[in-house]
mmCIF file of C-alpha atoms in Angstrom:
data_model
loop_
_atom_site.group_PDB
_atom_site.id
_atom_site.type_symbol
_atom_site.label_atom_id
_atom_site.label_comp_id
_atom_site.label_asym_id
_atom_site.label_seq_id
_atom_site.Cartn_x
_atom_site.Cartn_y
_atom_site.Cartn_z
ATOM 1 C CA UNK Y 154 32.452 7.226 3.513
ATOM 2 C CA UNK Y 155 36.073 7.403 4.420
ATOM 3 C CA UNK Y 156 36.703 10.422 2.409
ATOM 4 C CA UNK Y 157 36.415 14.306 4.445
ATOM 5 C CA UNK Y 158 32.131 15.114 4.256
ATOM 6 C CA UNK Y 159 32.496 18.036 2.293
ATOM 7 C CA UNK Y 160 33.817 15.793 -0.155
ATOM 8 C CA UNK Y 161 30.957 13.239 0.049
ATOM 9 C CA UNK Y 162 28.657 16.323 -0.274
ATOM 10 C CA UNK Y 163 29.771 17.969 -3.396
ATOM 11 C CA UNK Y 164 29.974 14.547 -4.521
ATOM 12 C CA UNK Y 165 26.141 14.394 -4.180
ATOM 13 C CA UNK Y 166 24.376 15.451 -7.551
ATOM 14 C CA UNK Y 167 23.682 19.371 -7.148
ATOM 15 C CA UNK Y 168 20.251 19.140 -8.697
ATOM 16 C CA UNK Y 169 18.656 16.164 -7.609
ATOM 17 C CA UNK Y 170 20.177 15.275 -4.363
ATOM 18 C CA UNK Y 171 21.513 18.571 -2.356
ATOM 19 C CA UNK Y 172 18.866 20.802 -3.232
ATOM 20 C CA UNK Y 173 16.654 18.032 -2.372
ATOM 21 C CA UNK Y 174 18.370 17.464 0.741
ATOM 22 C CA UNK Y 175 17.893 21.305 2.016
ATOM 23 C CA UNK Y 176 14.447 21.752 0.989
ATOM 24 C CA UNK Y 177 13.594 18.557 3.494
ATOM 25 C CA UNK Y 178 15.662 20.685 6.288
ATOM 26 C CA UNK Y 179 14.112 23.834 5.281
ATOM 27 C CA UNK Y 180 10.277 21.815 5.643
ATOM 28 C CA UNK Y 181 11.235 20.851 9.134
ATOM 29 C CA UNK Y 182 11.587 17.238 8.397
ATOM 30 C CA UNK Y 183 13.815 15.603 11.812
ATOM 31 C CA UNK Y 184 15.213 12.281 11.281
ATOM 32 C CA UNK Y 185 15.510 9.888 14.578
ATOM 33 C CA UNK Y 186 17.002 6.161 15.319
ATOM 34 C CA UNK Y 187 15.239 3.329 15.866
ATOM 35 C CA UNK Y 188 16.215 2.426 19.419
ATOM 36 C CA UNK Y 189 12.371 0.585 20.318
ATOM 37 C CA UNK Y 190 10.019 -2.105 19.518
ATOM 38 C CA UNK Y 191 7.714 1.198 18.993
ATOM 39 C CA UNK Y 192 9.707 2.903 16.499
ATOM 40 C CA UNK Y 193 10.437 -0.763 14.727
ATOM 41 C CA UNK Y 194 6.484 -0.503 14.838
ATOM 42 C CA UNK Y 195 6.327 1.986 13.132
ATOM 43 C CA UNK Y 196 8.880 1.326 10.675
ATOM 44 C CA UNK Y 197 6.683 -1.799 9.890
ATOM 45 C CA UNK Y 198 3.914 0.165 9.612
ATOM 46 C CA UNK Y 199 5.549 2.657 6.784
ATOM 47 C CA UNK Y 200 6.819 -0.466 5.186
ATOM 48 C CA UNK Y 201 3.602 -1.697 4.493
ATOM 49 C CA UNK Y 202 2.064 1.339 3.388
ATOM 50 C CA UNK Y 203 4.600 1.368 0.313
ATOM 51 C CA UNK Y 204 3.900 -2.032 -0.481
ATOM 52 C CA UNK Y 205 0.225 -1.093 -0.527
ATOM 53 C CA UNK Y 206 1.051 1.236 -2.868
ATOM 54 C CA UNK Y 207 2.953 -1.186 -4.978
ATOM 55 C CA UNK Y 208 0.438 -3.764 -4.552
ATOM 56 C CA UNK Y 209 2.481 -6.175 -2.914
ATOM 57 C CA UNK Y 210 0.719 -7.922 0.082
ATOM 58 C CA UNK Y 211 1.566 -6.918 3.411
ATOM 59 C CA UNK Y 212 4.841 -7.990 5.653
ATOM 60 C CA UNK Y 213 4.366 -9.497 8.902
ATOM 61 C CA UNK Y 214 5.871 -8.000 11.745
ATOM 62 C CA UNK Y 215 6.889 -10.989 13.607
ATOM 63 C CA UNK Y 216 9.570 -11.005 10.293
ATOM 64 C CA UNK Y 217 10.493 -7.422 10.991
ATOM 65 C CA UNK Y 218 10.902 -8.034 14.334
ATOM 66 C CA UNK Y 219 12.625 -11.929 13.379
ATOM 67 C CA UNK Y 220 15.267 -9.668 11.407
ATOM 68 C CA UNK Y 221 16.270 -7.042 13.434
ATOM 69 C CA UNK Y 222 16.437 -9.700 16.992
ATOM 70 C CA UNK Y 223 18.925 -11.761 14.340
ATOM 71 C CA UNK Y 224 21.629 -9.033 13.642
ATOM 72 C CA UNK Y 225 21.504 -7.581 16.364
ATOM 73 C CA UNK Y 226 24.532 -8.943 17.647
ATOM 74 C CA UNK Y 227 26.388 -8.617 14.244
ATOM 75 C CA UNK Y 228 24.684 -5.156 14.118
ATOM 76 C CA UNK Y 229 21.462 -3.213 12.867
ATOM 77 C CA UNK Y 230 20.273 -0.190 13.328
ATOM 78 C CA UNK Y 231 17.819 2.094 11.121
ATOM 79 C CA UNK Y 232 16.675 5.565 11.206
ATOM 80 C CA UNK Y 233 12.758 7.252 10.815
ATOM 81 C CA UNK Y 234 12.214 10.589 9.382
ATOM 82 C CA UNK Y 235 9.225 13.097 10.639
ATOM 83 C CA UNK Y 236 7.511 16.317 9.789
ATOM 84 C CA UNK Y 237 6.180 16.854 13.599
ATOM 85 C CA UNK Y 238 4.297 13.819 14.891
ATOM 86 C CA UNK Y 239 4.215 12.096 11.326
ATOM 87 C CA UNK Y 240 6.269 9.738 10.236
ATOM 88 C CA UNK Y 241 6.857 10.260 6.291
ATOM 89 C CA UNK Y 242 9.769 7.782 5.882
ATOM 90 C CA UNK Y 243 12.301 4.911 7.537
ATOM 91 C CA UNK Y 244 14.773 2.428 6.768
ATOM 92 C CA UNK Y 245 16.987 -0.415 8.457
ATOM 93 C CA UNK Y 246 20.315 -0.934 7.976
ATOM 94 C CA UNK Y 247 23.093 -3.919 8.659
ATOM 95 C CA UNK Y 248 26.664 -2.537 10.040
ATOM 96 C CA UNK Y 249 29.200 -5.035 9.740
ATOM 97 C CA UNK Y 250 33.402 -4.534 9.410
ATOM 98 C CA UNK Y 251 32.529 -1.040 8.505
ATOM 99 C CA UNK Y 252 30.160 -1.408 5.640
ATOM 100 C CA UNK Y 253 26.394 -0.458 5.928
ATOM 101 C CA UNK Y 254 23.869 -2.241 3.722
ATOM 102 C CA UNK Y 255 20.755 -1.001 3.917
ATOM 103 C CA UNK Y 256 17.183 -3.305 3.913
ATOM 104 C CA UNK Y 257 13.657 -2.482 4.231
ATOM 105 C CA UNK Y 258 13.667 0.924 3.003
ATOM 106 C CA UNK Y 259 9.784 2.437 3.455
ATOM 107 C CA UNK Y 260 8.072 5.557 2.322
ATOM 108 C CA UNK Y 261 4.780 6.829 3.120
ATOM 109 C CA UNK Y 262 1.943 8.346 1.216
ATOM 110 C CA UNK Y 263 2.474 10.894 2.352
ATOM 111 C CA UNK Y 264 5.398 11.478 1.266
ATOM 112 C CA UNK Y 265 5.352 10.637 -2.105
ATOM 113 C CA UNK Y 266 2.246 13.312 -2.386
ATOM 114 C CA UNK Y 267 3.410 16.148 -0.889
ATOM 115 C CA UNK Y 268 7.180 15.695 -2.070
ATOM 116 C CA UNK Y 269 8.641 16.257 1.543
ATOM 117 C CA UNK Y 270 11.872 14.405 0.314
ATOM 118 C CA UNK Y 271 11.846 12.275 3.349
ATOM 119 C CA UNK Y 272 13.997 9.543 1.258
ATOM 120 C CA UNK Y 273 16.941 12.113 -0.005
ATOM 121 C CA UNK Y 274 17.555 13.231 3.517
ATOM 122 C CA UNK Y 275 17.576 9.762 4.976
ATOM 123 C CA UNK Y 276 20.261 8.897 2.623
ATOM 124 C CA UNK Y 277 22.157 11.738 3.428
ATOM 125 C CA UNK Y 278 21.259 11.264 6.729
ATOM 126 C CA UNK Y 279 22.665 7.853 6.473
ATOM 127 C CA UNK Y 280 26.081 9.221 4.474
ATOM 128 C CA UNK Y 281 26.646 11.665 7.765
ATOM 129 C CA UNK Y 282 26.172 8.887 10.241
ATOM 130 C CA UNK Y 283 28.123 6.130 8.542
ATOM 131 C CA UNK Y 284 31.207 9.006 7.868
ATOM 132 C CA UNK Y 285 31.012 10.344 11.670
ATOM 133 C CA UNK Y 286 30.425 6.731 12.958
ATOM 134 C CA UNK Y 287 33.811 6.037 11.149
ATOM 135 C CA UNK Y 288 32.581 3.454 9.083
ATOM 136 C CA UNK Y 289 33.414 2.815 5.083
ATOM 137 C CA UNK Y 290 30.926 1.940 2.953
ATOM 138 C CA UNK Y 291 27.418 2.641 2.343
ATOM 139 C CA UNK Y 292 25.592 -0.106 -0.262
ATOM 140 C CA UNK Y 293 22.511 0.997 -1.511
ATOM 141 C CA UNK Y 294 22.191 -2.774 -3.073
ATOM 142 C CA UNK Y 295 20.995 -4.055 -6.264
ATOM 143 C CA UNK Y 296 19.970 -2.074 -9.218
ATOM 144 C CA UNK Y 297 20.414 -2.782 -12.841
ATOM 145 C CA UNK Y 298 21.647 0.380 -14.852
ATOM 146 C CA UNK Y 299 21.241 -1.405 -17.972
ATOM 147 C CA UNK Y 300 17.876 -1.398 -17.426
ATOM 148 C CA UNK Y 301 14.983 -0.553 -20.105
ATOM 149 C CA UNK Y 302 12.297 -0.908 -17.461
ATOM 150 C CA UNK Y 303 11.290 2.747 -16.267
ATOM 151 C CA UNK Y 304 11.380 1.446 -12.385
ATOM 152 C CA UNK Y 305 14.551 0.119 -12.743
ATOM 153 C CA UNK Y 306 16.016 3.186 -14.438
ATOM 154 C CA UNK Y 307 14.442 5.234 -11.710
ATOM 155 C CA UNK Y 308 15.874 3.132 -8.797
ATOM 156 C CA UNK Y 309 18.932 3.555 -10.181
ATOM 157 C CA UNK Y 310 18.852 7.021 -11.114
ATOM 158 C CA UNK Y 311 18.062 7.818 -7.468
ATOM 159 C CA UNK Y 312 20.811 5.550 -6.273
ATOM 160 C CA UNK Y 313 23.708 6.954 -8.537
ATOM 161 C CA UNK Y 314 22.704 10.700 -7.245
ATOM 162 C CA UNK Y 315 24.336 10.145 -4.047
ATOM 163 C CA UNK Y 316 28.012 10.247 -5.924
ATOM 164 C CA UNK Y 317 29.133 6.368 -5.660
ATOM 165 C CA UNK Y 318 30.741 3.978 -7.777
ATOM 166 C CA UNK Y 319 29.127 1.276 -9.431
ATOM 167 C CA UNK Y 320 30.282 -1.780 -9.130
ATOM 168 C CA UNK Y 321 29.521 -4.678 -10.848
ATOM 169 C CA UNK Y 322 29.736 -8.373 -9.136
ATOM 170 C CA UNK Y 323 28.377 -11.859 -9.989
ATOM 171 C CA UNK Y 324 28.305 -12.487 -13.704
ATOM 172 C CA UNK Y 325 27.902 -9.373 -14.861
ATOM 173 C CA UNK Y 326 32.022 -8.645 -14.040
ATOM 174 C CA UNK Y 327 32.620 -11.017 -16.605
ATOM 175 C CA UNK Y 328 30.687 -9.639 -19.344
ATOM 176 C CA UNK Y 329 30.810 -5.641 -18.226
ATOM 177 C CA UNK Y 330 32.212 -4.464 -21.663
ATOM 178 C CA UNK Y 331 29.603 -6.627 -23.715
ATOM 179 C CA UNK Y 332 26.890 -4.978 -21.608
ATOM 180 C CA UNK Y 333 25.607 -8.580 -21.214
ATOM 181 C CA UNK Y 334 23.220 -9.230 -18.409
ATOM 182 C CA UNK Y 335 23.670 -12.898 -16.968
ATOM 183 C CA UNK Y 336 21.856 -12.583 -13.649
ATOM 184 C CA UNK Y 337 23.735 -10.504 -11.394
ATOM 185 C CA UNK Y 338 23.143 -7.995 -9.322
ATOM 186 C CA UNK Y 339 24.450 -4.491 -9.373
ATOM 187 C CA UNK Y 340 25.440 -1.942 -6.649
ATOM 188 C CA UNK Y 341 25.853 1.168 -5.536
ATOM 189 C CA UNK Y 342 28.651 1.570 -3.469
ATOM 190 C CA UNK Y 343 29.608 4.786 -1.717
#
C-alpha cells in the first residue's frame, strides 16, 4: 500500500479486476463504513446469506458483535457496499501497526446473480483506504495456490488479481521449491 495509487492500480489485473472495478462505479454501486451496531447488523445479515448459500449454518451475532467490541481498541473497522437502499456486499477488517487483515468477508445473492461486482470494488475500495489512511499492508489471508480443488483455485485467482505478492509462511517456506504442502497457510499480501 505504501507505493504511489496509480501504481497499486495498474498493478491490479486489467481484465479481471479494473474493468471490474469501473463497471461497479458505472452501476452506481456506493461503498460506506461501518460506524453502527445497525450497519454491523447488517453486515451479519449479508454474512449469513453467503453461508446459506454455501450451506454452512448460520453465525450468531452476539459473535459478530463479541469480535468487533474485542479489537476495537487494537482496531477494526469494515466497509458495506450498496446499489441504492440494498446492500449487495461487506467486510470487516483488523488495522494493526499498519497492516490490514481482513475477516468476515460477505456477499449477497444478489450479488452473485446479477454480477454487480460488489466484492472487486470493496477490495479496491479497501486498497484506496488503507494507501490514503497511510497504512502498509493489505492481507487478503489464506489461500492455497497449489490447489487442485476448483474453490481453492478460484479464491486464489480472485486474490492474486489485486497485484500482490505471495508469500509463503508456516511450513510451506521450508518446502516452497518442492511444491510440498505441509499444512500452512498461504497469503496474499499487498
Amino acid at each position: 500500500l505504501t507505493l504511489p495509487l496509480e501504481q497499486l492500480w495498474k498493478n491490479v489485473d486489467h481484465r479481471s479486476g479494473r474493468k471490474a472495478v469501473n463497471r461497479a462505479k458505472n452501476k452506481g454501486l456506493k461503498i460506506k463504513q461501518i460506524n453502527s451496531i445497525d450497519d454491523l447488523r447488517i453486515h451479519h445479515s449479508l454474512l449469513n446469506e453467503g453461508r446459506e448459500i454455501a450451506s454452512l449454518p448460520k453465525f450468531p451475532f452476539r459473535n459478530v458483535e463479541s469480535i468487533w467490541n474485542i479489537f476495537q481498541e487494537i482496531g477494526i473497522t469494515g466497509f458495506i457496499v450498496w446499489l441504492d437502499d440494498v446492500p449487495l456486499a461487506s467486510t470487516l477488517m483488523t488495522i494493526f501497526n499498519g497492516y490490514i487483515n481482513e475477516m468476515g468477508f460477505a456477499r449477497s445473492k444478489i450479488d452473485i446473480k446479477k454480477l454487480y461486482n460488489a466484492t472487486d470494488l470493496i477490495k479496491w475500495h479497501i486498497i484506496e483506504w488503507g494507501h490514503e489512511t497511510g497504512l502498509k499492508t493489505f492481507d487478503l489471508s489464506g489461500t492455497d495456490p497449489y490447489s487442485s480443488d476448483k474453490k481453492s483455485q478460484g479464491i486464489f485467482k480472485f486474490k492474486k488479481k489485486w497485484g500482490g505478492t505471495c508469500l509463503l509462511y508456516t511450513s510451506d517456506a521450508a518446502d516452497d521449491s518442492l511444491r510440498v504442502d505441509l499444512g500452512g497457510r498461504r497469503i496474499i499480501k499487498k
